[in-house]
Coordinates of C-alpha atoms in Angstrom, one line a residue:
F1 CA 94.2 30.9 52.6
T2 CA 98.0 31.0 52.5
R3 CA 99.7 30.2 49.2
C4 CA 102.2 27.4 49.0
D5 CA 104.9 28.7 46.7
S6 CA 106.7 25.4 46.3
F7 CA 103.4 23.5 45.5
R8 CA 104.0 23.2 41.7
E9 CA 107.6 22.1 42.1
N10 CA 106.6 19.5 44.7
K11 CA 103.8 18.3 42.5
R12 CA 106.2 17.8 39.5
S13 CA 108.7 16.0 41.6
L14 CA 106.1 13.7 43.1
K15 CA 104.7 12.9 39.7
R16 CA 108.1 11.9 38.5
L17 CA 108.1 9.4 41.4
G18 CA 104.7 8.1 40.3
I19 CA 102.8 9.4 43.3
G20 CA 99.4 10.5 42.3
C21 CA 98.0 11.6 45.6
V22 CA 99.4 14.8 47.1
K23 CA 98.4 15.9 50.6
I24 CA 98.4 19.7 51.0
R25 CA 98.0 21.4 54.3
I26 CA 96.0 24.6 53.9
E27 CA 96.1 27.1 56.8
S28 CA 93.3 29.5 57.4
R29 CA 94.3 33.1 58.4
M30 CA 90.7 33.8 59.6
D31 CA 90.5 31.4 62.6
G32 CA 93.9 29.8 62.7
M33 CA 92.3 26.4 62.0
S34 CA 93.8 24.0 59.6
E35 CA 92.4 21.2 57.5
L36 CA 93.8 18.4 55.4
F37 CA 93.0 18.5 51.7
T38 CA 93.6 15.5 49.4
Y39 CA 94.4 16.3 45.9
T40 CA 94.3 13.3 43.5
S41 CA 96.0 14.3 40.4
N42 CA 96.0 11.0 38.5
I43 CA 92.4 10.0 38.8
W44 CA 91.4 11.3 35.4
Y45 CA 94.4 9.5 33.8
Y46 CA 93.2 6.2 35.3
L47 CA 89.6 6.8 34.0
I48 CA 90.8 7.7 30.5
Y49 CA 93.2 4.7 30.3
G50 CA 90.6 2.3 31.7
V51 CA 87.8 3.4 29.3
G52 CA 90.3 3.5 26.4
F53 CA 91.3 -0.1 27.1
I54 CA 87.7 -1.2 27.2
V55 CA 87.0 0.6 23.9
V56 CA 90.0 -1.0 22.2
V57 CA 89.0 -4.5 23.4
K58 CA 85.4 -4.0 22.4
M59 CA 86.5 -2.9 18.9
F60 CA 88.3 -6.2 18.5
K61 CA 86.1 -8.2 20.7
R62 CA 86.0 -11.4 18.6
P63 CA 89.7 -12.3 19.3
F64 CA 89.2 -11.0 22.9
R65 CA 85.9 -12.7 23.5
K66 CA 87.2 -15.4 25.9
M67 CA 89.2 -12.8 27.8
L68 CA 86.2 -10.5 28.0
D69 CA 84.0 -13.3 29.3
I70 CA 86.5 -14.4 32.0
T71 CA 87.1 -10.8 33.1
Y72 CA 83.3 -10.0 33.1
A73 CA 82.5 -13.2 35.2
K74 CA 85.2 -12.3 37.7
F75 CA 84.0 -8.7 37.9
I76 CA 80.3 -9.5 38.2
S77 CA 80.9 -12.1 40.8
A78 CA 82.3 -9.5 43.1
I79 CA 79.3 -7.1 42.8
P80 CA 76.4 -9.1 44.4
K81 CA 77.8 -9.0 48.0
G82 CA 77.5 -5.2 48.1
Y83 CA 74.2 -5.3 46.1
N84 CA 72.6 -7.8 48.4
K85 CA 73.8 -5.9 51.4
K86 CA 72.0 -2.8 50.1
L87 CA 68.9 -4.4 48.6
G88 CA 68.8 -7.7 50.5
Y89 CA 65.5 -6.7 52.3
R90 CA 64.0 -6.0 48.9
K91 CA 64.9 -9.4 47.6
E92 CA 63.5 -11.1 50.8
K93 CA 60.2 -9.3 50.2
L94 CA 60.2 -10.3 46.5
F95 CA 60.9 -14.0 47.1
T96 CA 58.4 -14.4 50.0
E97 CA 55.9 -15.6 47.4
M98 CA 58.2 -18.5 46.6
F99 CA 57.9 -19.8 50.2
K100 CA 54.1 -19.7 49.9
M101 CA 54.3 -21.6 46.7
T102 CA 56.5 -24.3 48.3
R103 CA 53.9 -24.7 51.1
E104 CA 51.0 -24.9 48.7
L105 CA 52.6 -27.5 46.4
N106 CA 54.1 -29.5 49.3
R107 CA 57.3 -30.1 47.3
P108 CA 60.5 -28.4 46.3
L109 CA 60.1 -25.8 43.6
E110 CA 61.4 -26.1 40.0
V111 CA 63.0 -22.8 39.1
I112 CA 64.7 -21.3 36.1
E113 CA 67.1 -18.4 36.8
I114 CA 67.9 -16.3 33.8
G115 CA 71.3 -14.6 34.0
S116 CA 72.1 -16.5 37.1
G117 CA 75.7 -15.1 37.2
S118 CA 77.4 -16.3 40.4
G119 CA 74.3 -17.4 42.2
A120 CA 73.7 -14.3 44.2
N121 CA 70.0 -15.1 44.7
F122 CA 70.4 -18.6 46.0
Q123 CA 70.4 -17.4 49.6
F124 CA 66.9 -16.1 49.2
F125 CA 65.4 -19.3 47.8
P126 CA 63.4 -21.9 49.9
K127 CA 65.2 -25.0 51.0
G128 CA 65.3 -27.8 48.5
T129 CA 64.7 -25.5 45.5
N130 CA 65.9 -27.1 42.2
V131 CA 67.4 -24.4 39.9
T132 CA 68.2 -24.6 36.2
C133 CA 70.7 -21.8 35.5
I134 CA 70.9 -20.0 32.2
D135 CA 73.6 -17.5 31.3
P136 CA 75.3 -16.5 28.1
N137 CA 78.7 -16.5 29.8
P138 CA 80.0 -20.1 30.3
Y139 CA 82.6 -19.0 32.8
F140 CA 80.0 -18.5 35.6
A141 CA 79.8 -22.2 36.0
S142 CA 82.8 -22.3 38.5
Y143 CA 81.3 -19.5 40.5
L144 CA 77.9 -21.3 40.7
K145 CA 79.7 -24.3 42.3
N146 CA 81.0 -22.0 45.0
A147 CA 77.5 -20.6 45.5
T148 CA 76.1 -24.1 46.1
K149 CA 78.8 -24.7 48.8
E150 CA 77.6 -21.5 50.5
N151 CA 73.9 -22.5 50.0
P152 CA 73.8 -26.3 50.2
D153 CA 70.0 -26.3 50.5
V154 CA 69.7 -25.2 46.8
N155 CA 70.2 -27.8 44.1
I156 CA 71.5 -26.9 40.6
R157 CA 69.9 -29.2 38.1
E158 CA 71.7 -27.9 35.1
F159 CA 73.7 -25.0 33.8
L160 CA 72.8 -24.0 30.2
V161 CA 74.7 -21.5 28.1
G162 CA 72.0 -19.4 26.4
V163 CA 69.9 -16.3 26.4
A164 CA 66.4 -15.3 27.6
E165 CA 65.0 -14.9 24.2
D166 CA 65.6 -18.6 23.2
M167 CA 65.1 -21.3 25.9
S168 CA 64.2 -24.0 23.3
P169 CA 66.0 -26.8 25.3
L170 CA 63.3 -26.4 28.0
L171 CA 59.9 -28.0 27.8
N172 CA 56.6 -26.1 27.8
N173 CA 54.8 -25.8 31.2
S174 CA 57.7 -27.3 33.0
V175 CA 58.7 -25.0 35.9
D176 CA 57.0 -23.3 38.9
A177 CA 59.0 -20.0 38.7
V178 CA 61.3 -18.0 36.6
V179 CA 63.7 -15.6 38.3
C180 CA 65.5 -12.7 36.6
T181 CA 67.4 -9.9 38.4
L182 CA 69.2 -7.2 36.5
V183 CA 68.7 -9.1 33.2
L184 CA 65.9 -7.5 31.3
C185 CA 68.0 -4.3 30.9
S186 CA 70.4 -6.2 28.7
V187 CA 68.3 -8.6 26.6
R188 CA 67.9 -7.6 22.9
D189 CA 64.1 -8.4 22.7
V190 CA 62.3 -8.0 26.0
G191 CA 58.9 -9.0 24.5
Q192 CA 60.3 -12.3 23.2
A193 CA 62.0 -13.1 26.5
L194 CA 58.8 -12.6 28.4
Q195 CA 56.9 -14.9 26.0
E196 CA 59.6 -17.6 26.6
F197 CA 59.1 -17.2 30.3
K198 CA 55.4 -17.7 29.9
R199 CA 55.9 -20.7 27.8
V200 CA 58.0 -22.6 30.3
L201 CA 55.9 -21.6 33.3
R202 CA 53.3 -24.2 34.4
P203 CA 49.6 -23.3 33.9
V204 CA 46.7 -23.1 36.3
G205 CA 45.7 -26.5 37.7
R206 CA 44.8 -28.7 40.6
T207 CA 47.0 -30.7 42.9
L208 CA 46.6 -33.3 45.6
R209 CA 46.9 -32.1 49.2
S210 CA 47.5 -34.1 52.4
P211 CA 44.2 -35.1 54.1
S212 CA 45.4 -33.6 57.4
L213 CA 45.3 -30.2 55.7
V214 CA 41.9 -30.5 54.2
E215 CA 40.3 -28.2 56.7
T216 CA 42.9 -25.4 56.3
E217 CA 40.9 -22.7 54.5
E218 CA 43.9 -20.9 53.0
Y219 CA 44.5 -23.8 50.5
Y220 CA 41.0 -23.7 49.1
V221 CA 39.0 -21.5 46.8
E222 CA 35.8 -23.3 47.8
K223 CA 35.9 -23.0 51.6
N224 CA 32.7 -25.0 52.1
L225 CA 33.4 -28.7 51.5
Q226 CA 29.7 -29.4 50.5
F227 CA 30.4 -28.0 47.0
F228 CA 32.8 -30.8 46.2
K229 CA 31.3 -33.4 43.8
S230 CA 33.2 -36.5 45.2
P231 CA 35.0 -37.5 48.4
M232 CA 38.4 -37.5 46.7
E233 CA 37.9 -34.0 45.4
R234 CA 38.1 -32.8 49.0
F235 CA 41.8 -33.5 48.8
H236 CA 42.5 -31.3 45.8
F237 CA 42.9 -27.5 45.7
W238 CA 43.4 -25.0 42.9
I239 CA 46.8 -23.6 42.3
K240 CA 47.6 -20.5 40.3
G241 CA 50.0 -20.5 37.3
G242 CA 53.7 -20.3 37.5
K243 CA 55.3 -17.0 38.5
L244 CA 57.9 -14.6 37.2
F245 CA 60.0 -12.9 39.8
Y246 CA 62.0 -9.9 38.6
L247 CA 64.1 -7.0 40.0
E248 CA 65.5 -4.6 37.4
H249 CA 66.9 -1.1 37.2
V250 CA 64.8 1.1 34.9
R251 CA 64.6 4.6 33.4
A252 CA 63.8 7.5 35.7
D253 CA 60.7 9.7 35.5
E254 CA 60.8 11.6 32.2
R255 CA 60.4 14.9 34.1
T256 CA 63.6 14.5 36.1
F257 CA 67.1 15.6 35.4
N258 CA 68.2 12.0 36.0
Y259 CA 66.3 10.8 33.0
K260 CA 68.1 13.4 30.8
M261 CA 71.4 12.1 32.1
Q262 CA 70.3 8.5 31.4
R263 CA 69.5 9.5 27.8
L264 CA 72.9 11.3 27.4
L265 CA 74.9 8.4 28.9
N266 CA 73.0 5.5 27.4
P267 CA 75.0 5.0 24.1
P268 CA 78.4 4.8 25.7
W269 CA 77.0 2.9 28.7
R270 CA 75.5 0.2 26.4
F271 CA 78.8 0.0 24.5
I272 CA 80.9 -0.5 27.6
S273 CA 78.5 -2.6 29.7
D274 CA 77.7 -5.2 27.2
G275 CA 74.3 -3.9 26.1
C276 CA 72.9 -2.7 29.4
N277 CA 70.1 -0.2 28.7
L278 CA 69.6 2.8 31.1
T279 CA 66.3 4.0 29.6
R280 CA 64.3 0.8 29.4
D281 CA 60.7 0.9 30.8
T282 CA 60.6 -2.7 31.8
W283 CA 57.2 -2.3 33.6
R284 CA 55.5 -1.6 30.3
Y285 CA 56.8 -4.7 28.7
V286 CA 55.6 -6.9 31.6
D287 CA 52.1 -5.2 31.6
E288 CA 51.8 -5.9 27.9
A289 CA 53.1 -9.5 28.0
G290 CA 49.7 -11.1 28.8
F291 CA 50.2 -12.3 32.4
S292 CA 47.0 -13.0 34.3
D293 CA 48.2 -10.9 37.3
V294 CA 51.1 -8.5 37.7
K295 CA 52.1 -6.9 41.0
Q296 CA 55.1 -4.5 40.8
E297 CA 56.7 -1.7 42.8
K298 CA 58.9 1.1 41.7
F299 CA 61.5 2.5 44.0
S300 CA 64.8 4.3 44.0
V301 CA 67.9 3.1 45.8
E302 CA 68.9 5.5 48.5
I303 CA 72.7 6.2 48.8
Y304 CA 74.2 8.6 51.3
S305 CA 77.9 7.8 51.3
T306 CA 80.0 9.8 48.8
W307 CA 82.1 6.8 47.8
K308 CA 79.0 4.6 47.4
K309 CA 77.4 7.2 45.2
I310 CA 80.4 6.9 42.9
A311 CA 80.1 3.1 42.8
F312 CA 76.2 3.3 42.5
P313 CA 75.5 6.4 40.3
D314 CA 72.2 8.1 40.0
V315 CA 71.5 6.7 36.5
I316 CA 71.1 3.1 37.8
R317 CA 69.2 3.9 41.0
P318 CA 65.6 3.8 39.7
H319 CA 64.4 0.2 40.2
I320 CA 61.4 -2.0 39.9
L321 CA 60.5 -5.3 41.4
G322 CA 57.5 -7.5 40.9
V323 CA 55.8 -10.8 40.5
A324 CA 53.8 -11.8 37.4
T325 CA 51.5 -14.8 37.3
K326 CA 50.9 -16.8 34.2

């Protein structure tokens, strides 16, 4: 490659003008071909200044708490569009069970969403779903109003400022489903949060079904009607307990290089991202929580674009989704 003698002088002059991106034309002597190479000289400065600003604000986060919450709400509300575009089909698969529950109960579902954020999951809920939103950040309330305008078939019963580990304002056995996506990575006590989810979920029971659907076998455990003790019992069917729907990023396999990077980056990552944990094995906590049935699937988000890899780094690509029944 030919050497550009005036490159350093040009670079200095461009820096004085505040221009951080210098385009250099490199000519090849071998085949006479040329290519355009983009040299971004200020990218590290931006990263250092940005991280430095976050560190300073976090060190004095009490006086900056309101500013942090407002900024965080605005930042997080911009992420779900790209996330849903990439993992929308996964969410559709996850929430398919909610549509089955709606048909079985023959009424709108009562749902609690933990860490509801800006309402990114509303588009995947069945029509008429009543949602109680819980989030520690009070400034998500305005974004939830916008989400209901985009999804008018979903009703927000209440917005509560709180955390997953303490849902004391909610009654026992009061809801059909609990939804948490990208939440369990940040809670302080995962075990306590899961016990709270179980507490508010309704237990196993029976419900009344329309007589026109008595002969539909999928609604019955006892498919032969002669086993019912009374005529009215023909119109009842057994329903399972409430369900927990979750989608979380988790730690990678311990044998991989990605896991080593997660362990290395976890301390600064938790400090900057408000407690988000890269090395949490969420599936183990769910298995040990005492649910009657757990169905979960591990997967890794596939990214091929270079710029998307920067926005969606390897350390947060291992994911898990599942449904746990009380």
